[in-house]
């Protein structure tokens, strides 16, 4: 069964550095999402992406964050000037259309030191 | 008022029993509802989706939706220790993003 794949599984970064989290959505999916989950807390929506542009973003997704689909397969989340509070699990999700459920990748655990 | 509310638990049930998980939501515009299972340190895994009022059964799982009461539930029959996890209720808002509840931690006792 096709899967959403995320790399790396664990990223350790010094505070203030930039980090790029990578996702390969399922190939025929058109809607892409990033969520984050701080340890012990709920899964929070960050951003949705469709037709090569952001369709919705949360208050969390400020100027520090950006997303990109640089080619036909990858979907990336860039976090600039990382802060300690950016430490979390980041999940990528995709779905073929808005009437189908989202499928989640295994996540990237981001640790900011 | 939280957009999606769940009792955080833990909900403890003996092996073989029925586990009942509940979720309420605040936005009446919401049309699609999902239950995900999340093991500790892992990603959410889709268990059930439900879109219309009533019950939907899939194996040991039954989802129930009542839009008038803004309530969705998940029943797990013949609960197994492997069902022990956190169950996340997700509501698909009209702008097509998920809003998750905090999750209910289920413990099935062998």
PDB file of C-alpha atoms in Angstrom:
ATOM      1  CA  UNK A   1       0.000   0.000   0.000  1.00  0.00           C
ATOM      2  CA  UNK A   2       1.379   3.448  -0.891  1.00  0.00           C
ATOM      3  CA  UNK A   3       2.718   5.463   2.017  1.00  0.00           C
ATOM      4  CA  UNK A   4       3.633   9.023   2.856  1.00  0.00           C
ATOM      5  CA  UNK A   5       7.365   9.012   3.583  1.00  0.00           C
ATOM      6  CA  UNK A   6       9.208  11.543   5.716  1.00  0.00           C
ATOM      7  CA  UNK A   7      12.889  12.179   6.175  1.00  0.00           C
ATOM      8  CA  UNK A   8      14.783  12.359   8.395  1.00  0.00           C
ATOM      9  CA  UNK A   9      13.103  10.408  11.177  1.00  0.00           C
ATOM     10  CA  UNK A  10      14.997  12.458  13.764  1.00  0.00           C
ATOM     11  CA  UNK A  11      16.653  15.844  13.313  1.00  0.00           C
ATOM     12  CA  UNK A  12      18.774  17.506  15.960  1.00  0.00           C
ATOM     13  CA  UNK A  13      19.580  21.163  15.344  1.00  0.00           C
ATOM     14  CA  UNK A  14      21.146  24.023  17.260  1.00  0.00           C
ATOM     15  CA  UNK A  15      18.855  26.885  18.178  1.00  0.00           C
ATOM     16  CA  UNK A  16      18.929  29.614  15.550  1.00  0.00           C
ATOM     17  CA  UNK A  17      19.730  27.273  12.696  1.00  0.00           C
ATOM     18  CA  UNK A  18      17.513  26.528   9.722  1.00  0.00           C
ATOM     19  CA  UNK A  19      16.023  23.090   9.209  1.00  0.00           C
ATOM     20  CA  UNK A  20      14.243  21.479   6.259  1.00  0.00           C
ATOM     21  CA  UNK A  21      11.874  18.590   6.807  1.00  0.00           C
ATOM     22  CA  UNK A  22      11.108  16.488   3.773  1.00  0.00           C
ATOM     23  CA  UNK A  23       8.018  14.572   2.737  1.00  0.00           C
ATOM     24  CA  UNK A  24       7.081  12.472  -0.266  1.00  0.00           C
ATOM     25  CA  UNK A  25       3.283  12.344  -0.449  1.00  0.00           C
ATOM     26  CA  UNK A  26       1.429   9.445  -2.058  1.00  0.00           C
ATOM     27  CA  UNK A  27       1.855   9.817  -5.804  1.00  0.00           C
ATOM     28  CA  UNK A  28      -1.723  10.508  -6.932  1.00  0.00           C
ATOM     29  CA  UNK A  29      -2.546  12.777  -4.009  1.00  0.00           C
ATOM     30  CA  UNK A  30      -3.195  16.456  -4.628  1.00  0.00           C
ATOM     31  CA  UNK A  31      -3.653  17.931  -1.138  1.00  0.00           C
ATOM     32  CA  UNK A  32      -0.722  18.173   1.253  1.00  0.00           C
ATOM     33  CA  UNK A  33      -0.494  19.133   4.904  1.00  0.00           C
ATOM     34  CA  UNK A  34       1.925  19.690   7.738  1.00  0.00           C
ATOM     35  CA  UNK A  35       0.980  19.155  11.365  1.00  0.00           C
ATOM     36  CA  UNK A  36       3.037  19.252  14.527  1.00  0.00           C
ATOM     37  CA  UNK A  37       2.672  17.547  17.879  1.00  0.00           C
ATOM     38  CA  UNK A  38       4.567  18.838  20.871  1.00  0.00           C
ATOM     39  CA  UNK A  39       5.317  16.031  23.332  1.00  0.00           C
ATOM     40  CA  UNK A  40       2.224  15.192  25.360  1.00  0.00           C
ATOM     41  CA  UNK A  41       0.004  17.591  23.451  1.00  0.00           C
ATOM     42  CA  UNK A  42      -2.485  17.329  20.628  1.00  0.00           C
ATOM     43  CA  UNK A  43      -1.795  17.253  16.920  1.00  0.00           C
ATOM     44  CA  UNK A  44      -1.951  20.823  15.577  1.00  0.00           C
ATOM     45  CA  UNK A  45      -2.557  21.942  12.004  1.00  0.00           C
ATOM     46  CA  UNK A  46       0.178  24.073  10.461  1.00  0.00           C
ATOM     47  CA  UNK A  47      -0.510  24.470   6.756  1.00  0.00           C
ATOM     48  CA  UNK A  48      -2.328  23.000   3.773  1.00  0.00           C
ATOM     49  CA  UNK A  49      -1.092  23.133   0.195  1.00  0.00           C
ATOM     50  CA  UNK A  50      -2.916  22.583  -3.076  1.00  0.00           C
ATOM     51  CA  UNK A  51      -2.211  23.456  -6.677  1.00  0.00           C
ATOM     52  CA  UNK A  52       1.247  24.759  -5.802  1.00  0.00           C
ATOM     53  CA  UNK A  53       0.097  27.260  -3.259  1.00  0.00           C
ATOM     54  CA  UNK A  54      -0.830  27.519   0.393  1.00  0.00           C
ATOM     55  CA  UNK A  55      -4.585  27.139   0.824  1.00  0.00           C
ATOM     56  CA  UNK A  56      -4.760  27.567   4.588  1.00  0.00           C
ATOM     57  CA  UNK A  57      -2.341  28.232   7.433  1.00  0.00           C
ATOM     58  CA  UNK A  58      -2.657  28.401  11.182  1.00  0.00           C
ATOM     59  CA  UNK A  59      -1.504  31.110  13.575  1.00  0.00           C
ATOM     60  CA  UNK A  60       1.504  28.916  14.350  1.00  0.00           C
ATOM     61  CA  UNK A  61       2.657  29.115  10.729  1.00  0.00           C
ATOM     62  CA  UNK A  62       4.259  32.552  10.864  1.00  0.00           C
ATOM     63  CA  UNK A  63       7.117  34.048   8.845  1.00  0.00           C
ATOM     64  CA  UNK A  64       9.510  31.567  10.403  1.00  0.00           C
ATOM     65  CA  UNK A  65       7.907  28.782   8.382  1.00  0.00           C
ATOM     66  CA  UNK A  66       7.645  28.118   4.674  1.00  0.00           C
ATOM     67  CA  UNK A  67       6.606  25.223   2.462  1.00  0.00           C
ATOM     68  CA  UNK A  68       7.620  24.263  -1.003  1.00  0.00           C
ATOM     69  CA  UNK A  69       6.957  21.605  -3.598  1.00  0.00           C
ATOM     70  CA  UNK A  70      10.252  21.847  -5.473  1.00  0.00           C
ATOM     71  CA  UNK A  71       9.489  19.022  -7.892  1.00  0.00           C
ATOM     72  CA  UNK A  72       6.710  16.568  -8.666  1.00  0.00           C
ATOM     73  CA  UNK A  73       7.274  14.403  -5.636  1.00  0.00           C
ATOM     74  CA  UNK A  74       8.721  16.268  -2.641  1.00  0.00           C
ATOM     75  CA  UNK A  75       6.931  18.564  -0.215  1.00  0.00           C
ATOM     76  CA  UNK A  76       9.148  20.389   2.252  1.00  0.00           C
ATOM     77  CA  UNK A  77       8.724  22.392   5.433  1.00  0.00           C
ATOM     78  CA  UNK A  78      11.453  24.915   6.189  1.00  0.00           C
ATOM     79  CA  UNK A  79      11.851  26.395   9.643  1.00  0.00           C
ATOM     80  CA  UNK A  80      14.186  29.375   9.908  1.00  0.00           C
ATOM     81  CA  UNK A  81      15.890  30.586  13.084  1.00  0.00           C
ATOM     82  CA  UNK A  82      14.720  27.613  15.092  1.00  0.00           C
ATOM     83  CA  UNK A  83      13.670  28.086  18.708  1.00  0.00           C
ATOM     84  CA  UNK A  84      13.579  25.659  21.599  1.00  0.00           C
ATOM     85  CA  UNK A  85       9.778  25.601  21.415  1.00  0.00           C
ATOM     86  CA  UNK A  86       9.936  24.290  17.834  1.00  0.00           C
ATOM     87  CA  UNK A  87      10.921  20.926  19.272  1.00  0.00           C
ATOM     88  CA  UNK A  88       8.097  18.555  18.314  1.00  0.00           C
ATOM     89  CA  UNK A  89       7.032  15.750  16.009  1.00  0.00           C
ATOM     90  CA  UNK A  90       6.198  17.071  12.578  1.00  0.00           C
ATOM     91  CA  UNK A  91       3.788  15.059  10.478  1.00  0.00           C
ATOM     92  CA  UNK A  92       3.193  15.336   6.770  1.00  0.00           C
ATOM     93  CA  UNK A  93      -0.147  14.181   5.388  1.00  0.00           C
ATOM     94  CA  UNK A  94      -1.734  13.907   1.975  1.00  0.00           C
ATOM     95  CA  UNK A  95      -4.989  12.950   0.347  1.00  0.00           C
ATOM     96  CA  UNK A  96      -6.197  12.543  -3.235  1.00  0.00           C
ATOM     97  CA  UNK A  97      -9.159  14.911  -2.859  1.00  0.00           C
ATOM     98  CA  UNK A  98     -11.046  16.712  -0.115  1.00  0.00           C
ATOM     99  CA  UNK A  99     -13.595  13.910   0.201  1.00  0.00           C
ATOM    100  CA  UNK A 100     -11.033  11.321   1.282  1.00  0.00           C
ATOM    101  CA  UNK A 101      -9.209  10.941   4.616  1.00  0.00           C
ATOM    102  CA  UNK A 102      -5.700  12.237   5.082  1.00  0.00           C
ATOM    103  CA  UNK A 103      -2.860   9.725   5.268  1.00  0.00           C
ATOM    104  CA  UNK A 104      -0.012  10.529   7.625  1.00  0.00           C
ATOM    105  CA  UNK A 105       3.685   9.871   7.349  1.00  0.00           C
ATOM    106  CA  UNK A 106       5.701   8.450  10.240  1.00  0.00           C
ATOM    107  CA  UNK A 107       6.836  11.919  11.259  1.00  0.00           C
ATOM    108  CA  UNK A 108      10.107  13.694  11.903  1.00  0.00           C
ATOM    109  CA  UNK A 109      11.132  14.238  15.489  1.00  0.00           C
ATOM    110  CA  UNK A 110      12.764  17.676  15.640  1.00  0.00           C
ATOM    111  CA  UNK A 111      14.938  18.411  18.639  1.00  0.00           C
ATOM    112  CA  UNK A 112      16.262  21.947  19.079  1.00  0.00           C
ATOM    113  CA  UNK A 113      19.212  22.285  21.439  1.00  0.00           C
TER     114      UNK A 113
ATOM    115  CA  UNK B   1     -14.994  26.256  24.103  1.00  0.00           C
ATOM    116  CA  UNK B   2     -12.542  23.859  22.506  1.00  0.00           C
ATOM    117  CA  UNK B   3     -13.288  23.001  18.886  1.00  0.00           C
ATOM    118  CA  UNK B   4     -12.951  19.259  19.430  1.00  0.00           C
ATOM    119  CA  UNK B   5     -13.212  17.802  22.914  1.00  0.00           C
ATOM    120  CA  UNK B   6     -12.302  14.375  24.168  1.00  0.00           C
ATOM    121  CA  UNK B   7     -11.860  12.936  27.616  1.00  0.00           C
ATOM    122  CA  UNK B   8      -8.114  12.395  27.984  1.00  0.00           C
ATOM    123  CA  UNK B   9      -8.572   9.230  30.058  1.00  0.00           C
ATOM    124  CA  UNK B  10      -7.060   6.815  30.643  1.00  0.00           C
ATOM    125  CA  UNK B  11     -10.025   4.628  29.878  1.00  0.00           C
ATOM    126  CA  UNK B  12      -9.323   1.152  31.220  1.00  0.00           C
ATOM    127  CA  UNK B  13     -11.338  -1.849  30.018  1.00  0.00           C
ATOM    128  CA  UNK B  14     -10.764  -5.576  30.484  1.00  0.00           C
ATOM    129  CA  UNK B  15      -9.796  -7.704  27.527  1.00  0.00           C
ATOM    130  CA  UNK B  16     -12.868  -8.757  25.549  1.00  0.00           C
ATOM    131  CA  UNK B  17     -14.996  -5.847  26.706  1.00  0.00           C
ATOM    132  CA  UNK B  18     -16.425  -2.981  24.663  1.00  0.00           C
ATOM    133  CA  UNK B  19     -14.524   0.284  24.773  1.00  0.00           C
ATOM    134  CA  UNK B  20     -16.551   3.426  24.165  1.00  0.00           C
ATOM    135  CA  UNK B  21     -14.766   6.618  23.135  1.00  0.00           C
ATOM    136  CA  UNK B  22     -16.522   9.941  22.765  1.00  0.00           C
ATOM    137  CA  UNK B  23     -15.899  13.233  21.025  1.00  0.00           C
ATOM    138  CA  UNK B  24     -17.838  16.486  20.744  1.00  0.00           C
ATOM    139  CA  UNK B  25     -17.223  19.315  18.305  1.00  0.00           C
ATOM    140  CA  UNK B  26     -18.286  22.921  18.203  1.00  0.00           C
ATOM    141  CA  UNK B  27     -18.448  23.841  14.502  1.00  0.00           C
ATOM    142  CA  UNK B  28     -21.800  22.843  12.997  1.00  0.00           C
ATOM    143  CA  UNK B  29     -20.394  23.321   9.492  1.00  0.00           C
ATOM    144  CA  UNK B  30     -18.130  20.272   9.902  1.00  0.00           C
ATOM    145  CA  UNK B  31     -19.086  17.464   7.545  1.00  0.00           C
ATOM    146  CA  UNK B  32     -16.457  14.760   7.910  1.00  0.00           C
ATOM    147  CA  UNK B  33     -15.214  12.987  11.008  1.00  0.00           C
ATOM    148  CA  UNK B  34     -12.378  10.585  11.579  1.00  0.00           C
ATOM    149  CA  UNK B  35     -10.941   8.377  14.256  1.00  0.00           C
ATOM    150  CA  UNK B  36      -7.204   7.823  14.301  1.00  0.00           C
ATOM    151  CA  UNK B  37      -5.202   5.536  16.537  1.00  0.00           C
ATOM    152  CA  UNK B  38      -1.822   6.724  17.747  1.00  0.00           C
ATOM    153  CA  UNK B  39       0.671   4.523  19.523  1.00  0.00           C
ATOM    154  CA  UNK B  40       3.230   6.308  21.675  1.00  0.00           C
ATOM    155  CA  UNK B  41       5.848   8.012  19.511  1.00  0.00           C
ATOM    156  CA  UNK B  42       4.133   6.991  16.292  1.00  0.00           C
ATOM    157  CA  UNK B  43       1.999   8.738  13.691  1.00  0.00           C
ATOM    158  CA  UNK B  44      -1.806   8.793  13.578  1.00  0.00           C
ATOM    159  CA  UNK B  45      -3.279   5.772  11.804  1.00  0.00           C
ATOM    160  CA  UNK B  46      -6.758   5.995  10.283  1.00  0.00           C
ATOM    161  CA  UNK B  47      -9.297   3.695  11.926  1.00  0.00           C
ATOM    162  CA  UNK B  48     -12.663   4.980  10.750  1.00  0.00           C
ATOM    163  CA  UNK B  49     -14.248   7.776   8.780  1.00  0.00           C
ATOM    164  CA  UNK B  50     -17.890   8.809   9.020  1.00  0.00           C
ATOM    165  CA  UNK B  51     -19.771  11.416   7.059  1.00  0.00           C
ATOM    166  CA  UNK B  52     -23.486  10.957   7.751  1.00  0.00           C
ATOM    167  CA  UNK B  53     -25.646  10.501  10.812  1.00  0.00           C
ATOM    168  CA  UNK B  54     -25.940   7.001  12.189  1.00  0.00           C
ATOM    169  CA  UNK B  55     -23.616   4.065  12.648  1.00  0.00           C
ATOM    170  CA  UNK B  56     -20.808   2.768  10.492  1.00  0.00           C
ATOM    171  CA  UNK B  57     -19.262  -0.614  11.232  1.00  0.00           C
ATOM    172  CA  UNK B  58     -15.892  -1.988  10.155  1.00  0.00           C
ATOM    173  CA  UNK B  59     -14.857  -5.221  11.817  1.00  0.00           C
ATOM    174  CA  UNK B  60     -14.606  -4.671  15.571  1.00  0.00           C
ATOM    175  CA  UNK B  61     -15.024  -0.912  15.187  1.00  0.00           C
ATOM    176  CA  UNK B  62     -18.262   1.085  15.011  1.00  0.00           C
ATOM    177  CA  UNK B  63     -18.358   4.829  14.536  1.00  0.00           C
ATOM    178  CA  UNK B  64     -21.480   6.754  15.470  1.00  0.00           C
ATOM    179  CA  UNK B  65     -22.333  10.291  14.391  1.00  0.00           C
ATOM    180  CA  UNK B  66     -25.049  12.614  15.616  1.00  0.00           C
ATOM    181  CA  UNK B  67     -24.741  15.980  13.907  1.00  0.00           C
ATOM    182  CA  UNK B  68     -27.663  17.506  15.809  1.00  0.00           C
ATOM    183  CA  UNK B  69     -25.865  16.837  19.084  1.00  0.00           C
ATOM    184  CA  UNK B  70     -22.424  17.493  17.532  1.00  0.00           C
ATOM    185  CA  UNK B  71     -21.242  14.183  18.850  1.00  0.00           C
ATOM    186  CA  UNK B  72     -19.193  11.371  17.376  1.00  0.00           C
ATOM    187  CA  UNK B  73     -18.178   8.155  19.092  1.00  0.00           C
ATOM    188  CA  UNK B  74     -16.112   5.038  18.501  1.00  0.00           C
ATOM    189  CA  UNK B  75     -16.958   1.610  19.889  1.00  0.00           C
ATOM    190  CA  UNK B  76     -14.338  -1.120  19.961  1.00  0.00           C
ATOM    191  CA  UNK B  77     -15.783  -4.574  20.500  1.00  0.00           C
ATOM    192  CA  UNK B  78     -13.810  -7.509  21.902  1.00  0.00           C
ATOM    193  CA  UNK B  79     -11.035  -5.154  23.002  1.00  0.00           C
ATOM    194  CA  UNK B  80      -7.510  -6.566  22.812  1.00  0.00           C
ATOM    195  CA  UNK B  81      -4.335  -5.477  24.614  1.00  0.00           C
ATOM    196  CA  UNK B  82      -3.008  -4.433  21.198  1.00  0.00           C
ATOM    197  CA  UNK B  83      -5.820  -1.841  21.059  1.00  0.00           C
ATOM    198  CA  UNK B  84      -4.116   0.039  23.886  1.00  0.00           C
ATOM    199  CA  UNK B  85      -3.251   3.405  22.356  1.00  0.00           C
ATOM    200  CA  UNK B  86      -4.438   6.989  22.178  1.00  0.00           C
ATOM    201  CA  UNK B  87      -7.500   7.491  19.992  1.00  0.00           C
ATOM    202  CA  UNK B  88      -7.722  10.821  18.222  1.00  0.00           C
ATOM    203  CA  UNK B  89     -10.945  12.352  17.012  1.00  0.00           C
ATOM    204  CA  UNK B  90     -10.426  14.576  13.962  1.00  0.00           C
ATOM    205  CA  UNK B  91     -12.949  16.945  12.459  1.00  0.00           C
ATOM    206  CA  UNK B  92     -12.606  18.101   8.871  1.00  0.00           C
ATOM    207  CA  UNK B  93     -13.525  21.770   8.850  1.00  0.00           C
ATOM    208  CA  UNK B  94     -15.123  23.489   5.900  1.00  0.00           C
ATOM    209  CA  UNK B  95     -11.718  24.872   4.910  1.00  0.00           C
ATOM    210  CA  UNK B  96     -10.505  21.280   4.700  1.00  0.00           C
ATOM    211  CA  UNK B  97      -8.005  21.111   7.514  1.00  0.00           C
ATOM    212  CA  UNK B  98      -8.254  18.688  10.392  1.00  0.00           C
ATOM    213  CA  UNK B  99      -8.830  19.833  13.922  1.00  0.00           C
ATOM    214  CA  UNK B 100      -7.819  17.136  16.372  1.00  0.00           C
ATOM    215  CA  UNK B 101      -8.976  16.532  19.889  1.00  0.00           C
ATOM    216  CA  UNK B 102      -6.446  15.877  22.609  1.00  0.00           C
ATOM    217  CA  UNK B 103      -7.080  12.138  22.318  1.00  0.00           C
ATOM    218  CA  UNK B 104      -8.327   9.504  24.746  1.00  0.00           C
ATOM    219  CA  UNK B 105      -5.793   7.060  26.096  1.00  0.00           C
ATOM    220  CA  UNK B 106      -7.209   3.526  26.101  1.00  0.00           C
ATOM    221  CA  UNK B 107      -5.747   0.750  28.221  1.00  0.00           C
ATOM    222  CA  UNK B 108      -6.982  -2.785  27.623  1.00  0.00           C
ATOM    223  CA  UNK B 109      -6.140  -4.969  30.580  1.00  0.00           C
ATOM    224  CA  UNK B 110      -5.195  -8.589  29.895  1.00  0.00           C
TER     225      UNK B 110
END
